[in-house]
């Protein structure tokens, strides 16, 4: 009985360790997602600005 309790205690300790590691990984991933979303927004703005610039240039070109 004592051996079984010790085994269960060890397994519970391992489970808690894995759980804490998973929580930390989730926090890191949430941070990374936020960073990537901000970068995506910034790059979208740059693409839209480039499209506007190219459109303005094309509008100034004479038609053939």
XYZ file of N, CA, C and O in Angstrom:
256
model
N 0.823 -1.189 0.000
C 0.000 0.000 0.000
C 0.871 1.259 0.000
O 0.592 2.200 -0.726
N 1.933 1.257 0.842
C 2.828 2.415 0.890
C 3.518 2.619 -0.457
O 3.684 3.755 -0.905
N 3.920 1.549 -1.084
C 4.581 1.655 -2.389
C 3.633 2.247 -3.415
O 4.029 3.079 -4.242
N 2.380 1.843 -3.358
C 1.398 2.371 -4.304
C 1.160 3.860 -4.053
O 1.079 4.646 -5.003
N 1.085 4.255 -2.799
C 0.914 5.676 -2.478
C 2.118 6.493 -2.927
O 1.977 7.609 -3.442
N 3.301 5.953 -2.726
C 4.518 6.640 -3.169
C 4.523 6.795 -4.687
O 4.912 7.843 -5.212
N 4.104 5.748 -5.376
C 4.039 5.803 -6.845
C 3.025 6.850 -7.288
O 3.297 7.653 -8.184
N 1.880 6.871 -6.635
C 0.863 7.868 -6.977
C 1.344 9.282 -6.665
O 1.100 10.214 -7.430
N 2.049 9.430 -5.556
C 2.603 10.735 -5.192
C 3.624 11.189 -6.229
O 3.644 12.352 -6.634
N 4.456 10.266 -6.671
C 5.453 10.589 -7.700
C 4.762 10.977 -9.009
O 5.134 11.965 -9.639
N 3.750 10.216 -9.392
C 3.025 10.521 -10.618
C 2.328 11.874 -10.518
O 2.311 12.641 -11.487
N 1.769 12.174 -9.353
C 1.118 13.459 -9.149
C 2.135 14.592 -9.246
O 1.867 15.629 -9.862
N 3.308 14.380 -8.668
C 4.375 15.379 -8.770
C 4.781 15.615 -10.215
O 4.963 16.767 -10.641
N 4.892 14.562 -10.985
C 5.242 14.686 -12.402
C 4.132 15.416 -13.163
O 4.406 16.267 -14.023
N 2.901 15.100 -12.834
C 1.766 15.751 -13.485
C 1.744 17.245 -13.179
O 1.527 18.069 -14.075
N 2.009 17.589 -11.940
C 2.050 19.007 -11.561
C 3.179 19.719 -12.290
O 3.001 20.835 -12.797
N 4.330 19.069 -12.390
C 5.463 19.654 -13.116
C 5.111 19.885 -14.582
O 5.379 20.955 -15.142
N 4.499 18.892 -15.201
C 4.090 19.035 -16.601
C 3.046 20.126 -16.767
O 3.077 20.906 -17.726
N 2.114 20.194 -15.820
C 1.074 21.212 -15.867
C 1.682 22.610 -15.788
O 1.319 23.507 -16.561
N 2.610 22.806 -14.868
C 3.260 24.115 -14.725
C 4.052 24.472 -15.976
O 4.051 25.623 -16.419
N 4.729 23.490 -16.552
C 5.482 23.737 -17.787
C 4.536 24.117 -18.917
O 4.820 25.023 -19.706
N 3.392 23.462 -18.980
C 2.410 23.754 -20.018
C 1.832 25.155 -19.831
O 1.618 25.883 -20.806
N 1.577 25.543 -18.582
C 1.087 26.897 -18.309
C 2.100 27.942 -18.765
O 1.726 28.952 -19.376
N 3.366 27.700 -18.482
C 4.417 28.629 -18.895
C 4.497 28.712 -20.417
O 4.601 29.798 -20.983
N 4.428 27.566 -21.073
C 4.465 27.558 -22.540
C 3.267 28.314 -23.100
O 3.398 29.077 -24.061
N 2.099 28.136 -22.522
C 0.908 28.845 -22.980
C 1.067 30.355 -22.830
O 0.684 31.118 -23.721
N 1.637 30.794 -21.702
C 1.877 32.226 -21.504
C 2.818 32.762 -22.576
O 2.595 33.828 -23.153
N 3.885 32.011 -22.852
C 4.850 32.426 -23.867
C 4.196 32.471 -25.251
O 4.446 33.395 -26.034
N 3.373 31.482 -25.542
C 2.706 31.447 -26.843
C 1.706 32.592 -26.991
O 1.592 33.190 -28.066
N 0.996 32.921 -25.926
C 0.064 34.058 -25.978
C 0.818 35.353 -26.237
O 0.365 36.193 -27.018
N 1.965 35.495 -25.596
C 2.792 36.680 -25.829
C 3.245 36.726 -27.281
O 3.175 37.770 -27.942
N 3.686 35.592 -27.782
C 4.169 35.524 -29.168
C 3.040 35.813 -30.153
O 3.245 36.510 -31.148
N 1.847 35.305 -29.876
C 0.697 35.569 -30.746
C 0.425 37.069 -30.781
O 0.184 37.649 -31.844
N 0.468 37.707 -29.618
C 0.258 39.153 -29.569
C 1.305 39.905 -30.383
O 0.980 40.850 -31.110
N 2.552 39.487 -30.261
C 3.629 40.120 -31.028
C 3.404 39.932 -32.527
O 3.585 40.862 -33.316
N 3.029 38.727 -32.922
C 2.819 38.450 -34.344
C 1.604 39.203 -34.887
O 1.619 39.668 -36.032
N 0.571 39.348 -34.061
C -0.588 40.122 -34.501
C -0.215 41.584 -34.711
O -0.639 42.199 -35.688
N 0.582 42.126 -33.809
C 1.033 43.509 -33.955
C 1.895 43.660 -35.206
O 1.746 44.637 -35.961
N 2.780 42.718 -35.441
C 3.623 42.752 -36.644
C 2.772 42.637 -37.904
O 3.008 43.323 -38.896
N 1.770 41.780 -37.860
C 0.875 41.619 -38.999
C 0.145 42.930 -39.292
O 0.019 43.341 -40.455
N -0.325 43.593 -38.252
C -1.009 44.878 -38.426
C -0.066 45.909 -39.029
O -0.438 46.649 -39.951
N 1.160 45.947 -38.524
C 2.150 46.895 -39.048
C 2.450 46.615 -40.525
O 2.462 47.531 -41.351
N 2.644 45.350 -40.854
C 2.960 45.003 -42.246
C 1.757 45.244 -43.170
O 1.939 45.662 -44.312
N 0.568 45.007 -42.675
C -0.630 45.289 -43.467
C -0.694 46.775 -43.806
O -1.011 47.144 -44.937
N -0.376 47.605 -42.836
C -0.340 49.050 -43.083
C 0.687 49.418 -44.136
O 0.429 50.267 -45.006
N 1.843 48.774 -44.085
C 2.881 49.052 -45.086
C 2.441 48.614 -46.478
O 2.674 49.319 -47.462
N 1.799 47.463 -46.565
C 1.317 46.970 -47.864
C 0.249 47.918 -48.411
O 0.264 48.273 -49.598
N -0.656 48.341 -47.547
C -1.704 49.262 -47.996
C -1.113 50.592 -48.464
O -1.552 51.153 -49.466
N -0.096 51.082 -47.762
C 0.571 52.314 -48.180
C 1.269 52.117 -49.523
O 1.221 52.998 -50.401
N 1.884 50.976 -49.720
C 2.542 50.692 -51.001
C 1.523 50.615 -52.128
O 1.766 51.118 -53.239
N 0.388 50.003 -51.857
C -0.666 49.914 -52.877
C -1.138 51.309 -53.251
O -1.306 51.621 -54.444
N -1.337 52.169 -52.243
C -1.758 53.547 -52.536
C -0.709 54.270 -53.374
O -1.043 54.981 -54.330
N 0.563 54.081 -53.027
C 1.635 54.740 -53.781
C 1.680 54.264 -55.218
O 1.789 55.074 -56.161
N 1.597 52.974 -55.423
C 1.629 52.430 -56.784
C 0.401 52.901 -57.561
O 0.504 53.272 -58.738
N -0.745 52.917 -56.923
C -1.970 53.380 -57.581
C -1.819 54.835 -58.003
O -2.204 55.209 -59.130
N -1.244 55.676 -57.148
C -1.044 57.089 -57.496
C -0.091 57.224 -58.686
O -0.323 58.034 -59.591
N 0.967 56.440 -58.684
C 1.917 56.483 -59.801
C 1.221 56.045 -61.091
O 1.378 56.650 -62.143
N 0.465 54.970 -61.017
C -0.231 54.481 -62.205
C -1.233 55.493 -62.745
O -1.421 55.590 -63.950
N -1.844 56.243 -61.853
C -2.814 57.247 -62.283
C -2.141 58.411 -63.007
O -2.788 59.101 -63.815
N -0.867 58.651 -62.749
C -0.165 59.764 -63.401
C 0.414 59.349 -64.750
O 0.803 60.213 -65.538
N 0.471 58.055 -65.023
C 1.013 57.594 -66.302
C 0.017 57.859 -67.422
O -1.195 57.661 -67.237
N 0.522 58.270 -68.556
C -0.385 58.489 -69.689
C -0.926 57.143 -70.202
O -0.229 56.124 -70.174
N -2.168 57.190 -70.651
C -2.754 55.978 -71.222
C -2.287 55.851 -72.652
O -2.098 56.814 -73.353
N -2.155 54.620 -73.092
C -1.684 54.403 -74.460
C -2.793 53.948 -75.336
O -3.622 53.204 -75.100
